[in-house]
Coordinates of C-alpha atoms in Angstrom, one line a residue:
M810 CA -12.6 -22.6 -68.5
V811 CA -12.0 -26.2 -67.5
G812 CA -15.0 -28.4 -68.0
W813 CA -16.4 -30.7 -65.3
G814 CA -15.4 -33.8 -67.2
N815 CA -11.8 -32.8 -67.6
L816 CA -11.2 -32.2 -63.8
Q817 CA -8.6 -34.5 -62.3
E818 CA -7.3 -34.9 -58.8
G819 CA -4.4 -32.6 -59.5
T820 CA -6.4 -29.8 -61.2
N821 CA -5.6 -26.4 -59.8
C822 CA -9.1 -25.5 -58.8
H823 CA -9.8 -23.8 -55.5
R824 CA -13.6 -23.3 -55.8
P825 CA -15.4 -25.0 -52.9
F826 CA -17.8 -26.9 -55.2
C827 CA -14.9 -28.2 -57.3
R828 CA -13.3 -29.5 -54.1
R829 CA -16.4 -31.2 -53.0
R830 CA -16.8 -32.9 -56.3
L831 CA -13.2 -34.0 -56.5
R832 CA -13.0 -34.7 -52.7
V833 CA -9.8 -32.5 -52.6
R834 CA -8.9 -31.5 -49.0
R835 CA -8.2 -27.9 -48.2
P836 CA -4.5 -27.1 -47.9
P837 CA -3.4 -26.9 -44.3
R838 CA -2.8 -23.1 -44.3
E839 CA -6.0 -22.5 -46.1
L840 CA -7.9 -24.6 -43.6
M841 CA -6.3 -22.8 -40.7
R842 CA -7.2 -19.5 -42.3
F843 CA -10.8 -20.6 -42.8
L844 CA -11.1 -21.7 -39.2
N845 CA -9.2 -18.7 -37.8
P846 CA -11.7 -16.5 -35.8
C847 CA -9.8 -13.4 -36.9
V848 CA -10.9 -14.2 -40.5
R849 CA -14.4 -15.5 -39.8
F850 CA -15.5 -12.8 -37.4
P851 CA -14.8 -9.8 -39.8
R852 CA -17.0 -11.5 -42.4
R853 CA -19.8 -12.2 -40.0
F854 CA -19.6 -8.7 -38.6
E855 CA -19.7 -7.0 -42.0
R856 CA -22.7 -9.2 -42.9
F857 CA -24.5 -8.1 -39.7
V858 CA -23.8 -4.4 -40.4
R859 CA -25.2 -4.7 -44.0
C860 CA -28.3 -6.5 -42.8
F861 CA -28.8 -4.0 -40.0
F862 CA -28.7 -1.0 -42.3
M863 CA -31.0 -2.7 -44.8
M864 CA -33.6 -3.3 -42.0
A865 CA -33.1 0.2 -40.7
T866 CA -33.9 1.6 -44.1
L867 CA -37.0 -0.4 -44.5
Y868 CA -38.5 0.4 -41.1
A869 CA -37.3 4.0 -40.8
D870 CA -40.4 5.5 -42.4
S871 CA -43.0 3.3 -40.8
R872 CA -42.2 4.0 -37.2
S873 CA -43.1 6.9 -34.9
A874 CA -40.8 9.8 -34.2
S875 CA -39.6 8.4 -31.0
S876 CA -38.8 5.1 -32.6
R877 CA -36.9 6.9 -35.4
N878 CA -34.8 8.8 -32.8
R879 CA -33.9 5.5 -31.0
L880 CA -33.1 4.0 -34.4
R881 CA -30.8 6.9 -35.3
R882 CA -29.0 6.5 -32.0
L883 CA -28.6 2.7 -32.6
V884 CA -27.3 3.4 -36.1
A885 CA -24.7 5.8 -34.7
I886 CA -23.6 3.2 -32.2
V887 CA -23.2 0.6 -34.9
I888 CA -21.2 3.0 -37.0
M889 CA -18.9 3.8 -34.1
L890 CA -18.4 0.1 -33.4
R891 CA -17.6 -0.5 -37.0
H892 CA -15.1 2.4 -37.1
H893 CA -13.3 1.2 -33.9
Y894 CA -13.2 -2.4 -35.0
N895 CA -11.7 -1.6 -38.4
R896 CA -9.1 0.6 -36.8
S897 CA -8.1 -2.1 -34.3
L898 CA -8.1 -4.7 -37.0
R899 CA -5.5 -2.8 -39.1
S900 CA -3.1 -2.9 -36.1
F901 CA -3.5 -6.6 -35.4
S902 CA -2.7 -9.7 -37.3
C903 CA -3.2 -13.3 -36.5
G904 CA -1.0 -14.7 -39.3
K905 CA 1.8 -15.7 -37.0
H906 CA -0.7 -17.2 -34.5
V907 CA -2.2 -19.4 -37.2
E908 CA 1.2 -20.7 -38.3
T909 CA 2.2 -21.4 -34.7
V910 CA -1.0 -23.4 -34.1
E911 CA -0.5 -25.3 -37.3
N912 CA 3.2 -26.1 -36.7
S913 CA 3.0 -26.8 -32.9
P914 CA 2.0 -30.4 -32.0
F915 CA 2.0 -29.6 -28.3
D916 CA -1.0 -28.0 -26.6
W917 CA 0.4 -25.9 -23.7
A918 CA -3.0 -24.6 -22.7
A919 CA -4.3 -28.1 -22.3
A920 CA -1.2 -29.1 -20.3
R921 CA -1.8 -26.2 -17.9
L922 CA -5.4 -27.2 -17.6
A923 CA -4.4 -30.7 -16.6
L924 CA -1.8 -29.4 -14.2
K925 CA -4.4 -27.4 -12.3
T926 CA -5.9 -30.6 -10.9
R927 CA -2.5 -31.7 -9.7
L928 CA -0.9 -28.5 -8.6
G929 CA -3.8 -26.2 -8.0
S930 CA -5.1 -23.2 -9.8
E931 CA -3.0 -20.7 -7.8
V932 CA 0.3 -22.4 -8.6
V933 CA -0.5 -22.7 -12.3
S934 CA -1.6 -19.1 -12.6
R935 CA 1.4 -17.8 -10.7
W936 CA 4.2 -19.9 -12.1
L937 CA 3.1 -21.7 -15.3
D938 CA 0.9 -19.2 -17.0
P939 CA 3.8 -16.7 -17.6
L940 CA 5.6 -19.5 -19.5
S941 CA 5.3 -19.7 -23.3
I942 CA 6.5 -22.2 -25.9
A943 CA 9.8 -21.2 -27.5
A944 CA 10.3 -24.3 -29.6
V945 CA 8.8 -27.8 -30.1
S946 CA 10.2 -30.8 -31.9
D947 CA 9.6 -34.6 -31.8
R948 CA 12.1 -34.9 -29.0
L949 CA 12.4 -31.5 -27.3
L950 CA 10.0 -29.0 -25.7
V951 CA 11.5 -25.6 -24.9
L952 CA 9.5 -23.3 -22.6
E953 CA 10.4 -19.6 -22.2
A954 CA 10.4 -18.0 -18.7
P955 CA 10.2 -14.2 -18.2
N956 CA 13.3 -14.0 -16.0
L957 CA 16.0 -16.1 -14.3
F958 CA 14.2 -16.4 -11.0
F959 CA 11.1 -17.8 -12.7
R960 CA 13.2 -20.3 -14.6
D961 CA 15.0 -21.6 -11.5
W962 CA 11.8 -21.9 -9.5
V963 CA 10.0 -23.8 -12.3
V964 CA 12.9 -26.1 -12.9
A965 CA 13.3 -26.9 -9.2
H966 CA 9.6 -27.4 -8.3
Y967 CA 7.4 -28.1 -11.4
L968 CA 9.6 -29.5 -14.1
E969 CA 8.9 -33.1 -13.1
A970 CA 5.2 -32.5 -13.2
I971 CA 5.4 -31.0 -16.7
R972 CA 7.4 -33.9 -18.2
P973 CA 4.7 -36.6 -18.2
L974 CA 2.5 -34.3 -20.3
S975 CA 5.1 -33.6 -22.9
S976 CA 4.6 -36.8 -24.9
S977 CA 8.0 -38.3 -24.0
R978 CA 9.8 -35.1 -25.0
D979 CA 12.8 -33.6 -23.1
V980 CA 11.6 -30.4 -21.4
Q981 CA 13.9 -27.4 -21.1
V982 CA 13.2 -23.9 -19.6
I983 CA 15.1 -20.9 -20.9
V984 CA 15.0 -17.2 -20.1
A985 CA 13.3 -14.8 -22.5
K986 CA 15.8 -12.5 -24.2
A987 CA 14.4 -9.0 -24.2
P988 CA 15.5 -6.7 -27.1
A989 CA 18.2 -4.2 -26.2
G990 CA 16.9 -1.1 -24.6
A991 CA 13.4 -2.5 -23.9
G992 CA 11.8 -4.1 -20.9
A993 CA 10.7 -7.7 -20.7
G994 CA 7.1 -6.6 -20.9
D995 CA 7.4 -4.1 -23.7
A996 CA 6.4 -6.7 -26.3
T997 CA 3.1 -7.4 -24.6
R998 CA 1.9 -4.0 -23.5
P999 CA 1.5 -0.6 -25.1
R1000 CA 4.6 1.6 -24.7
T1001 CA 4.2 4.7 -22.7
P1002 CA 5.2 8.2 -24.0
A1003 CA 8.3 8.1 -21.7
E1004 CA 9.5 4.8 -23.3
M1005 CA 8.9 6.1 -26.8
R1006 CA 11.2 9.1 -26.1
P1007 CA 14.0 9.3 -28.7
P1008 CA 17.5 8.4 -27.5
D1009 CA 18.8 12.0 -27.8
T1010 CA 16.2 13.3 -25.4
A1011 CA 16.7 10.5 -22.8
L1012 CA 17.3 11.6 -19.3
P1013 CA 21.0 11.6 -18.3
A1014 CA 22.3 9.5 -15.5
T1015 CA 22.9 12.6 -13.4
S1016 CA 19.3 13.9 -13.7
E1017 CA 16.8 14.3 -10.9
W1018 CA 15.2 11.0 -11.7
N1019 CA 18.1 9.0 -10.1
P1020 CA 18.4 10.7 -6.7
G1021 CA 19.7 9.0 -3.6
L1022 CA 20.9 5.8 -5.2
N1023 CA 24.3 4.7 -3.8
A1024 CA 26.5 3.3 -6.6
R1025 CA 28.3 1.0 -4.2
L1026 CA 25.1 -0.9 -3.2
T1027 CA 24.7 -3.3 -6.1
F1028 CA 23.8 -7.0 -6.4
D1029 CA 27.4 -7.9 -6.9
R1030 CA 28.3 -6.6 -3.5
F1031 CA 25.5 -8.3 -1.7
V1032 CA 26.4 -11.5 0.1
V1033 CA 23.7 -14.1 -0.2
G1034 CA 22.9 -16.6 2.5
P1035 CA 20.1 -18.8 3.7
S1036 CA 18.6 -15.9 5.7
N1037 CA 18.3 -13.5 2.7
R1038 CA 18.3 -15.8 -0.4
F1039 CA 14.5 -15.4 -1.1
A1040 CA 14.6 -11.6 -0.7
H1041 CA 17.6 -11.4 -3.0
A1042 CA 16.1 -13.6 -5.7
A1043 CA 12.9 -11.6 -5.6
S1044 CA 14.8 -8.3 -5.9
M1045 CA 16.8 -9.6 -8.8
A1046 CA 13.6 -10.6 -10.6
V1047 CA 12.2 -7.1 -10.1
G1048 CA 15.4 -5.6 -11.4
E1049 CA 15.1 -7.7 -14.5
S1050 CA 11.4 -7.3 -15.1
P1051 CA 10.0 -4.2 -13.3
A1052 CA 6.3 -4.0 -12.8
R1053 CA 5.9 -7.6 -14.1
A1054 CA 7.6 -9.9 -11.6
Y1055 CA 6.3 -8.7 -8.2
N1056 CA 4.5 -5.5 -7.7
P1057 CA 4.7 -4.2 -5.1
L1058 CA 7.7 -5.9 -3.5
F1059 CA 7.7 -5.5 0.3
I1060 CA 10.9 -6.4 2.2
Y1061 CA 10.9 -6.4 6.0
G1062 CA 13.5 -7.3 8.6
G1063 CA 15.5 -6.0 11.5
V1064 CA 18.0 -3.2 11.5
G1065 CA 21.1 -3.6 9.5
L1066 CA 20.2 -6.8 7.6
G1067 CA 20.4 -5.5 4.0
K1068 CA 17.0 -4.1 3.2
T1069 CA 18.3 -0.8 2.0
H1070 CA 21.1 -2.5 0.1
L1071 CA 18.6 -4.6 -1.9
M1072 CA 16.5 -1.5 -2.6
H1073 CA 19.5 0.4 -4.0
A1074 CA 20.5 -2.6 -6.0
V1075 CA 17.1 -2.8 -7.6
G1076 CA 17.2 0.8 -8.5
Q1077 CA 20.8 0.5 -9.9
A1078 CA 19.9 -2.5 -12.0
I1079 CA 16.8 -0.9 -13.6
F1080 CA 18.6 2.4 -14.2
Q1081 CA 21.6 0.7 -15.9
R1082 CA 19.3 -1.3 -18.2
W1083 CA 17.0 1.5 -19.1
P1084 CA 18.6 4.9 -18.5
S1085 CA 15.4 6.6 -19.6
R1086 CA 13.3 5.1 -16.8
R1087 CA 12.6 7.5 -13.9
V1088 CA 13.8 5.8 -10.7
V1089 CA 13.2 7.6 -7.4
Y1090 CA 14.5 6.3 -4.0
T1091 CA 13.4 8.1 -0.9
S1092 CA 12.6 7.4 2.7
S1093 CA 9.1 7.7 4.2
E1094 CA 10.3 10.4 6.5
R1095 CA 11.5 12.5 3.5
F1096 CA 8.2 11.8 1.7
T1097 CA 6.3 13.1 4.7
N1098 CA 8.5 16.2 5.1
E1099 CA 8.1 17.0 1.4
L1100 CA 4.4 16.6 1.7
I1101 CA 4.3 19.0 4.6
A1102 CA 6.4 21.6 2.8
S1103 CA 4.2 21.3 -0.3
I1104 CA 1.1 22.0 1.7
Q1105 CA 2.8 25.0 3.4
T1106 CA 4.0 26.5 0.0
K1107 CA 0.8 25.4 -1.8
T1108 CA 2.7 23.3 -4.3
T1109 CA 1.0 20.0 -3.8
T1110 CA 0.4 19.6 -7.5
K1111 CA 4.1 19.7 -8.2
F1112 CA 4.7 17.2 -5.3
R1113 CA 2.1 14.8 -6.8
E1114 CA 3.5 15.1 -10.3
R1115 CA 7.0 14.2 -9.0
Y1116 CA 6.0 11.0 -7.3
R1117 CA 3.1 9.9 -9.6
T1118 CA 4.9 10.1 -12.9
V1119 CA 7.9 7.9 -12.0
D1120 CA 8.6 4.5 -13.4
V1121 CA 10.1 3.0 -10.2
L1122 CA 9.4 4.2 -6.7
L1123 CA 11.6 2.9 -3.9
I1124 CA 10.5 3.9 -0.3
D1125 CA 12.5 2.9 2.7
D1126 CA 11.1 2.5 6.2
I1127 CA 7.5 2.7 5.2
H1128 CA 6.5 2.0 8.8
F1129 CA 7.3 5.7 9.5
I1130 CA 4.0 6.8 8.0
A1131 CA 2.0 4.9 10.7
E1132 CA -0.5 7.1 12.5
K1133 CA 0.1 10.0 10.0
E1134 CA -3.3 10.3 8.4
A1135 CA -2.4 13.0 5.8
T1136 CA 0.7 11.1 4.7
Q1137 CA -1.2 7.8 4.5
E1138 CA -4.0 9.5 2.4
E1139 CA -1.5 11.0 0.0
F1140 CA 0.6 7.8 -0.3
F1141 CA -2.6 5.7 -0.9
H1142 CA -3.5 7.7 -4.0
T1143 CA 0.1 7.7 -5.1
F1144 CA 0.2 4.0 -4.8
N1145 CA -3.0 3.5 -6.7
T1146 CA -1.8 5.8 -9.5
L1147 CA 1.5 4.0 -10.0
Y1148 CA 0.0 0.5 -9.6
D1149 CA -2.7 1.2 -12.2
S1150 CA -0.1 2.6 -14.6
H1151 CA 2.0 -0.6 -14.2
K1152 CA 4.9 1.1 -12.5
Q1153 CA 7.1 -0.8 -10.0
I1154 CA 6.9 -0.1 -6.3
V1155 CA 9.4 -1.4 -3.7
L1156 CA 8.9 -0.9 0.0
S1157 CA 10.9 -1.8 3.1
S1158 CA 10.0 -1.9 6.8
D1159 CA 11.2 -3.3 10.1
R1160 CA 8.1 -5.5 10.4
S1161 CA 5.5 -7.1 8.1
P1162 CA 2.5 -5.0 6.9
K1163 CA 0.1 -6.6 9.4
E1164 CA 2.4 -5.9 12.3
I1165 CA 2.7 -2.1 11.6
G1166 CA 0.4 -0.5 14.2
G1167 CA -1.5 2.6 13.1
L1168 CA -1.5 1.7 9.4
E1169 CA -4.8 1.9 7.6
E1170 CA -6.2 -1.5 6.5
R1171 CA -6.5 -0.4 2.9
L1172 CA -2.7 0.2 2.8
V1173 CA -2.0 -3.1 4.5
S1174 CA -4.0 -5.0 1.9
R1175 CA -2.3 -3.2 -1.0
F1176 CA 1.2 -3.9 0.5
E1177 CA 0.3 -7.6 0.4
W1178 CA -0.9 -7.5 -3.2
G1179 CA 2.6 -8.4 -4.6
L1180 CA 5.2 -10.3 -2.7
V1181 CA 6.1 -9.9 1.0
T1182 CA 9.5 -11.3 1.9
D1183 CA 11.6 -11.1 5.0
I1184 CA 15.3 -11.0 5.8
Q1185 CA 16.4 -12.9 8.9
P1186 CA 19.7 -12.3 10.9
P1187 CA 22.6 -14.0 9.0
D1188 CA 24.0 -17.3 10.3
L1189 CA 27.6 -17.8 11.2
E1190 CA 28.7 -18.8 7.7
T1191 CA 27.1 -15.8 6.1
R1192 CA 28.6 -13.5 8.6
I1193 CA 32.1 -14.9 7.9
A1194 CA 31.4 -14.5 4.2
I1195 CA 30.4 -10.9 4.6
L1196 CA 33.6 -10.1 6.6
R1197 CA 35.8 -11.8 4.0
K1198 CA 34.1 -9.9 1.1
K1199 CA 34.5 -6.6 3.0
A1200 CA 38.2 -7.3 3.6
E1201 CA 38.7 -8.3 0.0
E1202 CA 37.1 -5.0 -1.2
A1203 CA 39.3 -3.0 1.2
Q1204 CA 42.4 -5.1 0.0
D1205 CA 43.2 -6.0 3.6
A1206 CA 44.7 -9.4 4.4
V1207 CA 42.6 -10.4 7.4
P1208 CA 43.3 -13.9 8.9
D1209 CA 40.4 -16.3 9.2
S1210 CA 40.8 -16.4 13.0
V1211 CA 39.9 -12.7 13.1
T1212 CA 36.9 -13.0 10.9
N1213 CA 35.7 -16.0 12.8
F1214 CA 36.0 -14.3 16.1
I1215 CA 34.2 -11.2 15.0
A1216 CA 31.4 -13.2 13.4
Q1217 CA 30.9 -15.2 16.6
Q1218 CA 30.7 -12.0 18.7
I1219 CA 28.5 -9.8 16.5
T1220 CA 25.4 -11.8 15.5
S1221 CA 22.6 -9.5 14.7
N1222 CA 23.6 -6.4 12.7
I1223 CA 25.6 -6.4 9.5
R1224 CA 26.5 -2.7 9.8
E1225 CA 27.9 -3.4 13.3
L1226 CA 29.7 -6.5 11.9
E1227 CA 31.5 -4.4 9.2
G1228 CA 32.1 -1.6 11.7
S1229 CA 33.8 -4.0 14.1
L1230 CA 36.1 -5.2 11.3
N1231 CA 37.0 -1.7 10.4
R1232 CA 37.7 -0.9 14.0
V1233 CA 40.1 -3.9 14.4
V1234 CA 41.9 -3.2 11.1
A1235 CA 42.3 0.5 11.8
Y1236 CA 43.7 -0.2 15.3
C1237 CA 46.3 -2.6 13.9
H1238 CA 47.3 -0.1 11.2
L1239 CA 47.6 2.8 13.6
F1240 CA 49.6 1.0 16.3
N1241 CA 51.5 -1.3 13.9
K1242 CA 50.2 -4.5 15.4
P1243 CA 49.5 -7.8 13.6
L1244 CA 46.0 -8.8 12.8
S1245 CA 45.1 -11.6 15.2
A1246 CA 42.2 -12.9 17.2
D1247 CA 43.8 -11.8 20.5
V1248 CA 44.1 -8.2 19.2
A1249 CA 40.5 -8.3 18.0
R1250 CA 39.4 -9.6 21.4
E1251 CA 41.2 -6.7 23.1
V1252 CA 39.8 -4.1 20.7
L1253 CA 36.2 -5.4 20.9
K1254 CA 36.0 -6.3 24.6
D1255 CA 34.1 -3.2 25.5
L1256 CA 31.5 -3.8 22.8
V1257 CA 31.0 -7.4 23.8
R1258 CA 30.8 -6.7 27.5
E1259 CA 28.4 -3.8 27.0
V1260 CA 26.0 -5.9 24.9
S1261 CA 26.0 -8.8 27.3
S1262 CA 25.5 -6.6 30.4
R1263 CA 22.4 -5.0 28.9
I1264 CA 20.5 -8.2 28.4
T1265 CA 19.0 -9.4 31.7
L1266 CA 16.6 -12.1 32.6
E1267 CA 13.9 -9.5 33.3
T1268 CA 14.4 -8.0 29.8
I1269 CA 14.1 -11.4 28.1
Q1270 CA 10.9 -12.3 30.1
R1271 CA 9.3 -9.0 29.2
R1272 CA 10.2 -9.2 25.5
I1273 CA 9.1 -12.8 25.1
A1274 CA 5.8 -12.1 27.0
D1275 CA 5.1 -9.1 24.7
Y1276 CA 5.9 -11.1 21.6
F1277 CA 3.7 -14.1 22.5
R1278 CA 1.0 -11.8 24.1
V1279 CA 1.1 -13.4 27.5
E1280 CA 1.8 -12.0 30.9
V1281 CA 5.1 -12.2 32.7
V1282 CA 3.4 -13.7 35.7
E1283 CA 2.2 -16.5 33.5
L1284 CA 5.7 -17.3 32.4
K1285 CA 6.6 -17.6 36.1
G1286 CA 3.5 -19.4 37.0
V1287 CA 2.6 -23.1 37.0
K1288 CA 0.2 -23.3 34.0
R1289 CA 1.3 -25.8 31.4
Q1290 CA -0.9 -24.9 28.5
R1291 CA 0.8 -25.0 25.1
S1292 CA 0.2 -21.2 24.7
I1293 CA 2.3 -20.6 27.8
L1294 CA 4.6 -23.6 28.0
F1295 CA 6.3 -22.9 24.7
P1296 CA 7.0 -19.2 25.4
R1297 CA 8.4 -20.2 28.8
Q1298 CA 10.8 -22.7 27.3
V1299 CA 11.8 -20.2 24.6
A1300 CA 12.5 -17.6 27.3
M1301 CA 14.6 -20.1 29.3
F1302 CA 16.6 -21.1 26.2
L1303 CA 17.4 -17.4 25.3
S1304 CA 18.2 -16.7 28.9
R1305 CA 20.8 -19.5 28.8
K1306 CA 22.2 -18.2 25.5
L1307 CA 22.3 -14.5 26.0
T1308 CA 23.1 -14.1 29.7
E1309 CA 25.8 -15.4 32.0
S1310 CA 23.3 -16.6 34.6
S1311 CA 23.6 -20.2 35.8
L1312 CA 20.8 -22.8 35.5
P1313 CA 19.7 -22.4 39.2
E1314 CA 19.5 -18.6 38.7
I1315 CA 17.4 -19.0 35.6
G1316 CA 15.1 -21.4 37.4
R1317 CA 14.6 -19.1 40.4
A1318 CA 13.8 -16.2 37.9
F1319 CA 11.0 -18.4 36.4
G1320 CA 9.0 -19.1 39.6
G1321 CA 11.6 -21.0 41.6
R1322 CA 11.9 -23.9 39.3
D1323 CA 14.7 -26.5 39.6
H1324 CA 17.8 -26.3 37.3
T1325 CA 16.8 -29.6 35.7
T1326 CA 13.6 -28.0 34.4
V1327 CA 15.7 -25.3 32.7
L1328 CA 18.0 -27.9 31.3
H1329 CA 15.1 -29.8 29.9
A1330 CA 13.6 -26.7 28.3
V1331 CA 16.9 -25.8 26.7
G1332 CA 17.4 -29.3 25.3
K1333 CA 13.9 -29.4 24.0
I1334 CA 14.1 -26.1 22.1
E1335 CA 17.5 -27.1 20.6
R1336 CA 16.0 -30.3 19.3
E1337 CA 13.0 -28.5 17.8
I1338 CA 15.0 -25.8 16.0
S1339 CA 17.2 -28.5 14.5
Q1340 CA 14.2 -30.3 13.1
D1341 CA 11.8 -27.4 12.3
I1342 CA 13.1 -24.5 10.1
H1343 CA 10.2 -22.3 11.0
K1344 CA 11.0 -22.5 14.7
K1345 CA 14.6 -21.9 14.0
Q1346 CA 13.7 -18.7 12.1
L1347 CA 11.5 -17.7 15.0
L1348 CA 14.3 -18.2 17.5
D1349 CA 16.7 -16.3 15.3
H1350 CA 14.3 -13.4 15.0
L1351 CA 13.8 -13.2 18.8
H1352 CA 17.5 -13.5 19.3
H1353 CA 18.1 -10.6 16.9
L1354 CA 15.2 -8.6 18.5
L1355 CA 16.8 -8.9 22.0
L1356 CA 20.3 -7.9 20.8
T1357 CA 18.9 -4.9 18.8
T1358 CA 16.9 -3.7 21.8
S1359 CA 19.9 -4.0 24.1
R1360 CA 22.1 -2.0 21.8
N1361 CA 19.6 0.7 21.3
G1362 CA 19.3 1.3 24.9

């Protein structure tokens, strides 16, 4: 044994008293281990348990029978807590955490706390909390995002706010690389029995867990434009990180704008990455019919097992369950079961959740838990891009004059847009005529004339009055309140764009006004939609609504 007088600064002695005598600092790793709560807490917990049993032994004989019974129950509780704590401690280790804290000179938690005062708590919790530190050096800080959509959004909106807090480091954001065959969230949550299934028992691609998915409707075939960019990005995020990015994802928009395409693309992306995941696509009408059939055949248990044990549930046209009490009740419990089990839910509708009449409030609130995104009618450039991609897939050499003409005539429905192109190409092939704008105009003249003839001034007035919740007589009246003046100007603008009526005819239809009043209203709306993106989206939506109504009769 080394004597006290022989101890030097470099003596290999790790006893606390020796360190105090020699003023030797603890090694960094030993210090972090001493300060680590995962090391300190077990010691204090064991000390508490020993003291408790000693006191229980001393006072067990001196108390009454009722006190002894309470004491026995308390002893049983302490034993149970000790058993569960020891079992959880064996499956958890803080060693890596200690090393990370020791080696990382950048405090990301403190940076997020500082950003809350600048960006707000909601922004930090939604966009910055999912980020983690991937690497730190004297010159570089690398943050890891859960998916590509998160990375792009943080880089575009919050990177400049993070840089001042990085101590003059260069800040980069990368995408987390999930291990092959595992989801992005598998490392942070317990794996379900379905995910722990061996590879040889995985469900094949032709099983019943992949019904209704169209192999042609993928993200590669989806044309992205300003009207659908946000919905497309959100859908891709769900496909990369199901049940973590946005749950539920609610997509709404008019007929034929790509909602179904995105839902199929989400299902295809998830099923291709994780073939063992149970992906089910169905419509709300089919869901209702299956529920009715299960009630008639007394197989509701099988029906519930089918829809409540899936990993991804895609339901199209959810507005169909409005005013169907039994279907809403069943879907409410199905939604809760899947959501509580961290399963992905994707829904689509022709209107937002709050605009669906006859839908229970509890379902409306649940539909808005995740992300609600809309798809607007495509602009001219997007429609031309869709036609060119369609022609490229069909290997048809379609001139730009033909695609431009069709895109200018068909403005509201992508299905009708593609159908018109197929109609023109088929006509030219059958009758051996060259593809040209004149031929397209001849082939589509009935469709263009039919659509324009169905839209009348009375139809526009009625639809605009219903949308803004005013009376038609008020649109024709003399009141100039903002709540009436703006709808009146919008109705005049759409009347000018969608009908062949002259300015005096439009003025007479709106209470005998002069044609200069109509011209002023049209010019004012054109200026506002060029300066305000929200008003432009509103006018595009109303334009699409009128065209869709006219085509449907």
